[in-house]
mmCIF file of N, CA and C in Angstrom:
data_model
loop_
_atom_site.group_PDB
_atom_site.id
_atom_site.type_symbol
_atom_site.label_atom_id
_atom_site.label_comp_id
_atom_site.label_asym_id
_atom_site.label_seq_id
_atom_site.Cartn_x
_atom_site.Cartn_y
_atom_site.Cartn_z
ATOM 1 N N UNK A 1 -21.138 3.987 6.954
ATOM 2 C CA UNK A 1 -20.489 3.369 5.822
ATOM 3 C C UNK A 1 -20.202 1.913 6.196
ATOM 4 N N UNK A 2 -20.512 1.008 5.287
ATOM 5 C CA UNK A 2 -20.281 -0.404 5.509
ATOM 6 C C UNK A 2 -18.928 -0.804 4.938
ATOM 7 N N UNK A 3 -18.165 -1.497 5.727
ATOM 8 C CA UNK A 3 -16.880 -2.014 5.266
ATOM 9 C C UNK A 3 -17.120 -3.438 4.781
ATOM 10 N N UNK A 4 -16.782 -3.708 3.536
ATOM 11 C CA UNK A 4 -17.001 -5.043 2.986
ATOM 12 C C UNK A 4 -15.791 -5.930 3.234
ATOM 13 N N UNK A 5 -16.035 -7.215 3.159
ATOM 14 C CA UNK A 5 -14.937 -8.180 3.294
ATOM 15 C C UNK A 5 -13.896 -7.955 2.206
ATOM 16 N N UNK A 6 -14.344 -7.609 1.014
ATOM 17 C CA UNK A 6 -13.411 -7.365 -0.089
ATOM 18 C C UNK A 6 -12.497 -6.189 0.216
ATOM 19 N N UNK A 7 -13.033 -5.155 0.855
ATOM 20 C CA UNK A 7 -12.222 -3.989 1.213
ATOM 21 C C UNK A 7 -11.156 -4.373 2.230
ATOM 22 N N UNK A 8 -11.551 -5.145 3.204
ATOM 23 C CA UNK A 8 -10.610 -5.576 4.235
ATOM 24 C C UNK A 8 -9.527 -6.456 3.621
ATOM 25 N N UNK A 9 -9.925 -7.373 2.753
ATOM 26 C CA UNK A 9 -8.942 -8.238 2.102
ATOM 27 C C UNK A 9 -7.970 -7.437 1.248
ATOM 28 N N UNK A 10 -8.460 -6.441 0.545
ATOM 29 C CA UNK A 10 -7.576 -5.615 -0.281
ATOM 30 C C UNK A 10 -6.538 -4.894 0.574
ATOM 31 N N UNK A 11 -6.957 -4.374 1.719
ATOM 32 C CA UNK A 11 -6.025 -3.704 2.620
ATOM 33 C C UNK A 11 -5.002 -4.683 3.187
ATOM 34 N N UNK A 12 -5.462 -5.873 3.551
ATOM 35 C CA UNK A 12 -4.553 -6.889 4.073
ATOM 36 C C UNK A 12 -3.542 -7.336 3.018
ATOM 37 N N UNK A 13 -4.005 -7.495 1.787
ATOM 38 C CA UNK A 13 -3.092 -7.904 0.719
ATOM 39 C C UNK A 13 -2.012 -6.852 0.490
ATOM 40 N N UNK A 14 -2.402 -5.580 0.521
ATOM 41 C CA UNK A 14 -1.418 -4.510 0.364
ATOM 42 C C UNK A 14 -0.394 -4.535 1.483
ATOM 43 N N UNK A 15 -0.869 -4.728 2.701
ATOM 44 C CA UNK A 15 0.034 -4.804 3.839
ATOM 45 C C UNK A 15 0.941 -6.020 3.761
ATOM 46 N N UNK A 16 0.379 -7.148 3.330
ATOM 47 C CA UNK A 16 1.174 -8.376 3.210
ATOM 48 C C UNK A 16 2.270 -8.214 2.167
ATOM 49 N N UNK A 17 1.970 -7.515 1.079
ATOM 50 C CA UNK A 17 2.988 -7.274 0.054
ATOM 51 C C UNK A 17 4.155 -6.487 0.656
ATOM 52 N N UNK A 18 3.842 -5.450 1.417
ATOM 53 C CA UNK A 18 4.897 -4.629 2.002
ATOM 54 C C UNK A 18 5.711 -5.403 3.029
ATOM 55 N N UNK A 19 5.058 -6.219 3.842
ATOM 56 C CA UNK A 19 5.776 -7.032 4.820
ATOM 57 C C UNK A 19 6.679 -8.023 4.096
ATOM 58 N N UNK A 20 6.166 -8.658 3.042
ATOM 59 C CA UNK A 20 6.966 -9.608 2.278
ATOM 60 C C UNK A 20 8.178 -8.914 1.657
ATOM 61 N N UNK A 21 7.975 -7.726 1.108
ATOM 62 C CA UNK A 21 9.089 -6.982 0.518
ATOM 63 C C UNK A 21 10.125 -6.632 1.583
ATOM 64 N N UNK A 22 9.670 -6.259 2.764
ATOM 65 C CA UNK A 22 10.605 -5.930 3.849
ATOM 66 C C UNK A 22 11.417 -7.161 4.263
ATOM 67 N N UNK A 23 10.759 -8.298 4.358
ATOM 68 C CA UNK A 23 11.465 -9.526 4.722
ATOM 69 C C UNK A 23 12.469 -9.920 3.647
ATOM 70 N N UNK A 24 12.082 -9.786 2.389
ATOM 71 C CA UNK A 24 13.005 -10.102 1.295
ATOM 72 C C UNK A 24 14.203 -9.158 1.310
ATOM 73 N N UNK A 25 13.971 -7.892 1.604
ATOM 74 C CA UNK A 25 15.066 -6.923 1.668
ATOM 75 C C UNK A 25 16.006 -7.285 2.819
ATOM 76 N N UNK A 26 15.425 -7.665 3.953
ATOM 77 C CA UNK A 26 16.229 -8.029 5.121
ATOM 78 C C UNK A 26 17.117 -9.238 4.824
ATOM 79 N N UNK A 27 16.613 -10.171 4.012
ATOM 80 C CA UNK A 27 17.368 -11.368 3.647
ATOM 81 C C UNK A 27 18.385 -11.101 2.540
ATOM 82 N N UNK A 28 18.366 -9.900 1.996
ATOM 83 C CA UNK A 28 19.285 -9.565 0.917
ATOM 84 C C UNK A 28 18.797 -9.997 -0.450
ATOM 85 N N UNK A 29 17.523 -10.355 -0.559
ATOM 86 C CA UNK A 29 16.962 -10.790 -1.831
ATOM 87 C C UNK A 29 16.592 -9.623 -2.745
ATOM 88 N N UNK A 30 16.558 -8.426 -2.194
ATOM 89 C CA UNK A 30 16.264 -7.224 -2.973
ATOM 90 C C UNK A 30 17.448 -6.277 -2.865
ATOM 91 N N UNK A 31 17.774 -5.662 -3.965
ATOM 92 C CA UNK A 31 18.853 -4.669 -3.941
ATOM 93 C C UNK A 31 18.317 -3.357 -3.384
ATOM 94 N N UNK A 32 19.227 -2.450 -3.065
ATOM 95 C CA UNK A 32 18.802 -1.132 -2.591
ATOM 96 C C UNK A 32 17.994 -0.429 -3.676
ATOM 97 N N UNK A 33 18.379 -0.636 -4.928
ATOM 98 C CA UNK A 33 17.630 -0.026 -6.037
ATOM 99 C C UNK A 33 16.204 -0.583 -6.094
ATOM 100 N N UNK A 34 16.062 -1.894 -5.859
ATOM 101 C CA UNK A 34 14.722 -2.495 -5.824
ATOM 102 C C UNK A 34 13.891 -1.886 -4.708
ATOM 103 N N UNK A 35 14.491 -1.772 -3.539
ATOM 104 C CA UNK A 35 13.790 -1.206 -2.383
ATOM 105 C C UNK A 35 13.396 0.244 -2.662
ATOM 106 N N UNK A 36 14.302 1.020 -3.220
ATOM 107 C CA UNK A 36 14.002 2.418 -3.548
ATOM 108 C C UNK A 36 12.849 2.514 -4.543
ATOM 109 N N UNK A 37 12.851 1.636 -5.538
ATOM 110 C CA UNK A 37 11.777 1.632 -6.535
ATOM 111 C C UNK A 37 10.439 1.314 -5.884
ATOM 112 N N UNK A 38 10.429 0.292 -5.019
ATOM 113 C CA UNK A 38 9.189 -0.077 -4.320
ATOM 114 C C UNK A 38 8.693 1.079 -3.458
ATOM 115 N N UNK A 39 9.593 1.682 -2.696
ATOM 116 C CA UNK A 39 9.190 2.785 -1.817
ATOM 117 C C UNK A 39 8.679 3.980 -2.600
ATOM 118 N N UNK A 40 9.324 4.308 -3.708
ATOM 119 C CA UNK A 40 8.852 5.417 -4.539
ATOM 120 C C UNK A 40 7.463 5.131 -5.081
ATOM 121 N N UNK A 41 7.267 3.911 -5.562
ATOM 122 C CA UNK A 41 5.961 3.539 -6.114
ATOM 123 C C UNK A 41 4.881 3.566 -5.029
ATOM 124 N N UNK A 42 5.203 3.005 -3.861
ATOM 125 C CA UNK A 42 4.244 2.997 -2.757
ATOM 126 C C UNK A 42 3.893 4.430 -2.349
ATOM 127 N N UNK A 43 4.893 5.300 -2.318
ATOM 128 C CA UNK A 43 4.633 6.699 -1.975
ATOM 129 C C UNK A 43 3.691 7.370 -2.956
ATOM 130 N N UNK A 44 3.891 7.119 -4.241
ATOM 131 C CA UNK A 44 3.013 7.690 -5.265
ATOM 132 C C UNK A 44 1.595 7.139 -5.131
ATOM 133 N N UNK A 45 1.491 5.825 -4.988
ATOM 134 C CA UNK A 45 0.179 5.195 -4.863
ATOM 135 C C UNK A 45 -0.525 5.633 -3.581
ATOM 136 N N UNK A 46 0.218 5.757 -2.499
ATOM 137 C CA UNK A 46 -0.380 6.146 -1.224
ATOM 138 C C UNK A 46 -0.972 7.550 -1.302
ATOM 139 N N UNK A 47 -0.295 8.435 -2.022
ATOM 140 C CA UNK A 47 -0.817 9.789 -2.182
ATOM 141 C C UNK A 47 -2.146 9.757 -2.918
ATOM 142 N N UNK A 48 -2.201 8.992 -3.992
ATOM 143 C CA UNK A 48 -3.452 8.871 -4.750
ATOM 144 C C UNK A 48 -4.534 8.204 -3.914
ATOM 145 N N UNK A 49 -4.153 7.142 -3.208
ATOM 146 C CA UNK A 49 -5.117 6.421 -2.387
ATOM 147 C C UNK A 49 -5.662 7.304 -1.278
ATOM 148 N N UNK A 50 -4.806 8.080 -0.655
ATOM 149 C CA UNK A 50 -5.254 8.978 0.421
ATOM 150 C C UNK A 50 -6.269 9.992 -0.101
ATOM 151 N N UNK A 51 -6.016 10.520 -1.296
ATOM 152 C CA UNK A 51 -6.936 11.488 -1.900
ATOM 153 C C UNK A 51 -8.303 10.832 -2.157
ATOM 154 N N UNK A 52 -8.299 9.599 -2.665
ATOM 155 C CA UNK A 52 -9.539 8.876 -2.937
ATOM 156 C C UNK A 52 -10.285 8.576 -1.650
ATOM 157 N N UNK A 53 -9.553 8.134 -0.627
ATOM 158 C CA UNK A 53 -10.180 7.817 0.663
ATOM 159 C C UNK A 53 -10.786 9.071 1.277
ATOM 160 N N UNK A 54 -10.050 10.179 1.270
ATOM 161 C CA UNK A 54 -10.563 11.435 1.838
ATOM 162 C C UNK A 54 -11.828 11.872 1.105
ATOM 163 N N UNK A 55 -11.834 11.760 -0.218
ATOM 164 C CA UNK A 55 -13.019 12.149 -1.001
ATOM 165 C C UNK A 55 -14.210 11.255 -0.663
ATOM 166 N N UNK A 56 -13.961 9.963 -0.534
ATOM 167 C CA UNK A 56 -15.044 9.027 -0.201
ATOM 168 C C UNK A 56 -15.600 9.298 1.174
ATOM 169 N N UNK A 57 -14.716 9.574 2.132
ATOM 170 C CA UNK A 57 -15.171 9.860 3.488
ATOM 171 C C UNK A 57 -15.963 11.158 3.552
ATOM 172 N N UNK A 58 -15.521 12.152 2.807
ATOM 173 C CA UNK A 58 -16.235 13.420 2.781
ATOM 174 C C UNK A 58 -17.608 13.252 2.150
ATOM 175 N N UNK A 59 -17.678 12.464 1.102
ATOM 176 C CA UNK A 59 -18.935 12.217 0.422
ATOM 177 C C UNK A 59 -19.912 11.443 1.312
ATOM 178 N N UNK A 60 -19.382 10.561 2.164
ATOM 179 C CA UNK A 60 -20.210 9.735 3.031
ATOM 180 C C UNK A 60 -20.814 10.516 4.190
ATOM 181 N N UNK A 61 -20.216 11.657 4.539
ATOM 182 C CA UNK A 61 -20.714 12.403 5.701
ATOM 183 C C UNK A 61 -21.717 13.449 5.331
#
């Protein structure tokens, strides 16, 4: 399976968003409710993303 530059950039952007959110939370720029909302959303998206990744990997083998 070939990993494209676009795939790598998408993963980096997702990680950068989470790091930025963590830094903002540490500075007090986000409320606990904001942080909880972000974490809940990330958890939901991660579950869907994991299912898609597993299916793609299975299909590739």
